[in-house]
Amino acid sequence: MKEPVDCPKCGAQFEFETFPLFTQAEKILDLTAFRAVCPSCGAELMFPYPCIYHDAASHVMVRFIPRGFDLSDLPADVPVPQPGDSLRDVYSVHRFREKLLIFQHGLDDRAIELLKILTVQQNPERFDVQDPDVLLLAAVEPDALSFFALAKDGNDFMLKTPVGLYEQMCRELSAPCFELSGDFETVDAQWVFDHFHLLES
Ligand SMILES: [Zn+2]
């Protein structure tokens, strides 16, 4: 579907192609699904829009609801989730990309969030400990996970953690209180905090 958009730099209006449903991850992983170049001034722009990623073979469905939109803005004609599907909601393109990367590699997003919290808390001199969102999964290698990291001083860098640490996080999350509801959920640092609270109470 082609939609008119306005360039925030020069004000020119042009057409931008949106897709309500993605069954392939590529355009989201490289973010080309949301990128545009203004034909008038050449500015490189991002236009996040509500859409759904559905991988039937891997039983994954992710709903992307960018800031300023709500559930009613999602495409109406989408596949019906099946029992056992991993159902997630995300609110930023970078989170969208990260979620797909996690599922593509067969990783557990709860464990990734816990790993982020632990990493941030273990490095209070580098990170704002209140904000585990300073880490985003960037790449998955056989023996390590790489994160885009944003330090307190505003510098970004790559941070590598051994896969063994991720596996340890998976074991931490085996308690019943960490089970997912089976409905769409936002699995982020807050999700982990909320469920740890259940464990303690
Ligand atoms: Zn422009």
mmCIF file of C-alpha atoms and ligand atoms in Angstrom:
data_model
loop_
_atom_site.group_PDB
_atom_site.id
_atom_site.type_symbol
_atom_site.label_atom_id
_atom_site.label_comp_id
_atom_site.label_asym_id
_atom_site.label_seq_id
_atom_site.Cartn_x
_atom_site.Cartn_y
_atom_site.Cartn_z
ATOM 1 C CA MET A 1 0.000 0.000 0.000
ATOM 2 C CA LYS A 2 1.354 3.439 -0.924
ATOM 3 C CA GLU A 3 0.835 6.172 1.619
ATOM 4 C CA PRO A 4 1.628 9.870 1.422
ATOM 5 C CA VAL A 5 4.268 10.995 3.930
ATOM 6 C CA ASP A 6 5.836 14.360 4.687
ATOM 7 C CA CYS A 7 9.576 14.849 4.879
ATOM 8 C CA PRO A 8 10.301 16.331 8.335
ATOM 9 C CA LYS A 9 13.403 18.051 6.928
ATOM 10 C CA CYS A 10 12.055 19.901 3.879
ATOM 11 C CA GLY A 11 8.278 19.377 4.046
ATOM 12 C CA ALA A 12 8.013 17.696 0.647
ATOM 13 C CA GLN A 13 5.268 15.097 0.361
ATOM 14 C CA PHE A 14 6.005 11.780 -1.310
ATOM 15 C CA GLU A 15 4.698 8.235 -1.466
ATOM 16 C CA PHE A 16 5.968 5.568 0.871
ATOM 17 C CA GLU A 17 5.167 1.890 0.498
ATOM 18 C CA THR A 18 3.898 0.084 3.607
ATOM 19 C CA PHE A 19 3.248 -3.629 4.139
ATOM 20 C CA PRO A 20 0.646 -4.758 6.686
ATOM 21 C CA LEU A 21 2.044 -8.262 7.044
ATOM 22 C CA PHE A 22 5.582 -9.608 6.865
ATOM 23 C CA THR A 23 6.252 -13.310 6.522
ATOM 24 C CA GLN A 24 9.982 -12.805 5.926
ATOM 25 C CA ALA A 25 12.254 -11.160 8.459
ATOM 26 C CA GLU A 26 14.837 -9.625 6.105
ATOM 27 C CA LYS A 27 13.265 -6.207 5.555
ATOM 28 C CA ILE A 28 12.760 -5.784 9.273
ATOM 29 C CA LEU A 29 16.192 -7.084 10.246
ATOM 30 C CA ASP A 30 17.877 -4.554 7.949
ATOM 31 C CA LEU A 31 15.136 -1.962 8.691
ATOM 32 C CA THR A 32 14.528 -1.282 4.972
ATOM 33 C CA ALA A 33 10.801 -1.850 5.664
ATOM 34 C CA PHE A 34 10.732 1.509 7.442
ATOM 35 C CA ARG A 35 13.419 3.480 5.621
ATOM 36 C CA ALA A 36 12.918 6.068 2.920
ATOM 37 C CA VAL A 37 14.996 8.694 1.169
ATOM 38 C CA CYS A 38 13.276 12.015 0.528
ATOM 39 C CA PRO A 39 13.195 12.497 -3.277
ATOM 40 C CA SER A 40 13.325 16.244 -2.759
ATOM 41 C CA CYS A 41 16.173 16.828 -0.275
ATOM 42 C CA GLY A 42 17.786 13.383 -0.005
ATOM 43 C CA ALA A 43 17.249 13.074 3.743
ATOM 44 C CA GLU A 44 17.380 9.510 5.053
ATOM 45 C CA LEU A 45 14.172 8.983 7.005
ATOM 46 C CA MET A 46 12.411 6.359 9.115
ATOM 47 C CA PHE A 47 8.639 5.886 8.945
ATOM 48 C CA PRO A 48 7.534 3.290 11.512
ATOM 49 C CA TYR A 49 3.973 2.070 10.910
ATOM 50 C CA PRO A 50 1.780 -0.605 12.526
ATOM 51 C CA CYS A 51 2.324 -4.033 11.001
ATOM 52 C CA ILE A 52 2.619 -7.691 11.848
ATOM 53 C CA TYR A 53 5.362 -10.243 11.447
ATOM 54 C CA HIS A 54 4.162 -13.813 11.127
ATOM 55 C CA ASP A 55 6.374 -16.859 10.762
ATOM 56 C CA ALA A 56 3.969 -19.789 10.609
ATOM 57 C CA ALA A 57 6.728 -22.418 10.486
ATOM 58 C CA SER A 58 8.400 -21.090 13.642
ATOM 59 C CA HIS A 59 5.062 -20.264 15.325
ATOM 60 C CA VAL A 60 5.988 -16.650 15.917
ATOM 61 C CA MET A 61 3.760 -13.581 15.605
ATOM 62 C CA VAL A 62 4.952 -10.100 16.518
ATOM 63 C CA ARG A 63 2.712 -7.026 16.423
ATOM 64 C CA PHE A 64 4.469 -3.709 15.910
ATOM 65 C CA ILE A 65 2.608 -0.734 17.357
ATOM 66 C CA PRO A 66 4.779 2.378 17.011
ATOM 67 C CA ARG A 67 4.405 5.361 19.303
ATOM 68 C CA GLY A 68 1.291 7.362 18.433
ATOM 69 C CA PHE A 69 -0.624 4.285 17.227
ATOM 70 C CA ASP A 70 -2.733 1.689 19.029
ATOM 71 C CA LEU A 71 -4.037 -1.837 18.461
ATOM 72 C CA SER A 72 -6.892 -0.568 16.283
ATOM 73 C CA ASP A 73 -4.305 0.674 13.769
ATOM 74 C CA LEU A 74 -3.023 -2.835 13.112
ATOM 75 C CA PRO A 75 -4.115 -4.478 9.850
ATOM 76 C CA ALA A 76 -7.470 -6.217 10.285
ATOM 77 C CA ASP A 77 -6.886 -9.123 7.963
ATOM 78 C CA VAL A 78 -4.181 -11.097 9.785
ATOM 79 C CA PRO A 79 -3.633 -14.780 10.505
ATOM 80 C CA VAL A 80 -5.295 -16.180 13.618
ATOM 81 C CA PRO A 81 -2.746 -17.143 16.287
ATOM 82 C CA GLN A 82 -2.516 -20.866 16.995
ATOM 83 C CA PRO A 83 -2.038 -22.491 20.410
ATOM 84 C CA GLY A 84 1.655 -22.629 21.245
ATOM 85 C CA ASP A 85 2.564 -19.622 19.083
ATOM 86 C CA SER A 86 4.980 -17.089 20.546
ATOM 87 C CA LEU A 87 2.947 -13.855 20.555
ATOM 88 C CA ARG A 88 4.641 -10.551 21.235
ATOM 89 C CA ASP A 89 3.960 -6.816 21.071
ATOM 90 C CA VAL A 90 6.745 -4.315 20.368
ATOM 91 C CA TYR A 91 6.700 -0.520 20.230
ATOM 92 C CA SER A 92 9.895 0.528 18.448
ATOM 93 C CA VAL A 93 11.602 -0.530 15.217
ATOM 94 C CA HIS A 94 14.736 -1.484 17.116
ATOM 95 C CA ARG A 95 12.772 -3.685 19.477
ATOM 96 C CA PHE A 96 10.971 -5.177 16.489
ATOM 97 C CA ARG A 97 14.281 -6.016 14.850
ATOM 98 C CA GLU A 98 15.689 -7.439 18.089
ATOM 99 C CA LYS A 99 12.664 -9.676 18.662
ATOM 100 C CA LEU A 100 12.959 -11.188 15.186
ATOM 101 C CA LEU A 101 16.670 -11.750 15.634
ATOM 102 C CA ILE A 102 15.987 -13.555 18.916
ATOM 103 C CA PHE A 103 13.311 -15.803 17.430
ATOM 104 C CA GLN A 104 15.296 -16.475 14.239
ATOM 105 C CA HIS A 105 18.054 -17.933 16.365
ATOM 106 C CA GLY A 106 15.654 -19.937 18.492
ATOM 107 C CA LEU A 107 16.538 -17.933 21.590
ATOM 108 C CA ASP A 108 14.302 -17.174 24.561
ATOM 109 C CA ASP A 109 13.498 -13.463 24.742
ATOM 110 C CA ARG A 110 12.824 -13.643 28.492
ATOM 111 C CA ALA A 111 16.371 -14.885 29.049
ATOM 112 C CA ILE A 112 17.753 -12.138 26.785
ATOM 113 C CA GLU A 113 15.951 -9.498 28.879
ATOM 114 C CA LEU A 114 17.249 -11.021 32.114
ATOM 115 C CA LEU A 115 20.764 -11.120 30.665
ATOM 116 C CA LYS A 116 20.487 -7.411 29.853
ATOM 117 C CA ILE A 117 19.318 -6.532 33.365
ATOM 118 C CA LEU A 118 22.186 -8.504 34.900
ATOM 119 C CA THR A 119 24.771 -6.996 32.548
ATOM 120 C CA VAL A 120 23.607 -3.448 33.240
ATOM 121 C CA GLN A 121 23.474 -4.008 36.995
ATOM 122 C CA GLN A 122 26.961 -5.532 37.014
ATOM 123 C CA ASN A 123 28.383 -2.483 35.236
ATOM 124 C CA PRO A 124 26.909 0.511 37.106
ATOM 125 C CA GLU A 125 29.923 2.647 36.187
ATOM 126 C CA ARG A 126 29.108 2.256 32.493
ATOM 127 C CA PHE A 127 25.314 2.077 32.416
ATOM 128 C CA ASP A 128 22.268 3.766 33.847
ATOM 129 C CA VAL A 129 21.077 0.854 36.023
ATOM 130 C CA GLN A 130 17.469 2.035 35.793
ATOM 131 C CA ASP A 131 17.444 1.508 32.061
ATOM 132 C CA PRO A 132 18.157 -1.995 30.690
ATOM 133 C CA ASP A 133 16.972 -0.716 27.289
ATOM 134 C CA VAL A 134 20.493 0.609 26.763
ATOM 135 C CA LEU A 135 21.264 -2.876 25.453
ATOM 136 C CA LEU A 136 19.839 -4.311 22.222
ATOM 137 C CA LEU A 137 20.766 -7.691 20.808
ATOM 138 C CA ALA A 138 22.802 -7.090 17.647
ATOM 139 C CA ALA A 139 24.227 -10.441 16.576
ATOM 140 C CA VAL A 140 24.256 -14.080 17.563
ATOM 141 C CA GLU A 141 27.468 -16.072 17.205
ATOM 142 C CA PRO A 142 28.080 -19.708 18.125
ATOM 143 C CA ASP A 143 29.806 -18.836 21.400
ATOM 144 C CA ALA A 144 28.731 -15.265 22.117
ATOM 145 C CA LEU A 145 25.862 -12.777 21.965
ATOM 146 C CA SER A 146 26.684 -9.223 20.874
ATOM 147 C CA PHE A 147 24.698 -6.222 22.058
ATOM 148 C CA PHE A 148 24.523 -2.629 20.903
ATOM 149 C CA ALA A 149 25.264 -0.807 24.123
ATOM 150 C CA LEU A 150 24.696 2.813 25.014
ATOM 151 C CA ALA A 151 26.905 4.007 27.877
ATOM 152 C CA LYS A 152 26.001 6.660 30.449
ATOM 153 C CA ASP A 153 28.383 9.108 28.783
ATOM 154 C CA GLY A 154 26.363 8.823 25.547
ATOM 155 C CA ASN A 155 28.910 6.696 23.692
ATOM 156 C CA ASP A 156 27.764 3.511 22.034
ATOM 157 C CA PHE A 157 29.812 0.370 21.683
ATOM 158 C CA MET A 158 29.468 -3.376 21.129
ATOM 159 C CA LEU A 159 29.293 -5.621 24.144
ATOM 160 C CA LYS A 160 29.876 -9.363 23.920
ATOM 161 C CA THR A 161 28.582 -11.868 26.436
ATOM 162 C CA PRO A 162 29.401 -15.580 26.451
ATOM 163 C CA VAL A 163 26.590 -17.930 25.458
ATOM 164 C CA GLY A 164 27.074 -19.761 28.771
ATOM 165 C CA LEU A 165 25.697 -16.752 30.609
ATOM 166 C CA TYR A 166 22.588 -16.777 28.421
ATOM 167 C CA GLU A 167 22.091 -20.480 29.190
ATOM 168 C CA GLN A 168 22.345 -19.690 32.880
ATOM 169 C CA MET A 169 19.557 -17.107 32.453
ATOM 170 C CA CYS A 170 17.352 -19.736 30.793
ATOM 171 C CA ARG A 171 17.695 -21.923 33.882
ATOM 172 C CA GLU A 172 16.806 -18.966 36.127
ATOM 173 C CA LEU A 173 13.550 -18.582 34.217
ATOM 174 C CA SER A 174 12.385 -22.198 34.573
ATOM 175 C CA ALA A 175 10.162 -21.351 37.586
ATOM 176 C CA PRO A 176 6.402 -21.531 36.813
ATOM 177 C CA CYS A 177 5.918 -17.825 37.534
ATOM 178 C CA PHE A 178 7.923 -17.026 34.388
ATOM 179 C CA GLU A 179 5.497 -18.823 32.093
ATOM 180 C CA LEU A 180 3.937 -16.796 29.315
ATOM 181 C CA SER A 181 0.193 -16.260 29.206
ATOM 182 C CA GLY A 182 -0.309 -17.572 25.665
ATOM 183 C CA ASP A 183 -1.750 -14.213 24.615
ATOM 184 C CA PHE A 184 0.182 -11.276 23.123
ATOM 185 C CA GLU A 185 2.689 -9.984 25.667
ATOM 186 C CA THR A 186 5.316 -7.285 25.846
ATOM 187 C CA VAL A 187 8.421 -9.169 26.938
ATOM 188 C CA ASP A 188 10.894 -6.534 28.055
ATOM 189 C CA ALA A 189 12.854 -5.724 31.207
ATOM 190 C CA GLN A 190 9.628 -4.720 32.955
ATOM 191 C CA TRP A 191 8.135 -8.129 32.168
ATOM 192 C CA VAL A 192 11.084 -9.799 33.909
ATOM 193 C CA PHE A 193 10.859 -7.454 36.928
ATOM 194 C CA ASP A 194 7.107 -8.053 37.238
ATOM 195 C CA HIS A 195 7.514 -11.840 37.192
ATOM 196 C CA PHE A 196 10.428 -11.816 39.625
ATOM 197 C CA HIS A 197 8.063 -10.019 41.939
ATOM 198 C CA LEU A 198 5.690 -12.994 41.685
ATOM 199 C CA LEU A 199 8.568 -15.310 42.581
ATOM 200 C CA GLU A 200 9.362 -13.333 45.730
ATOM 201 C CA SER A 201 5.791 -12.953 46.957
HETATM 202 ZN ZN ZN B 1 13.058 16.281 2.227
#
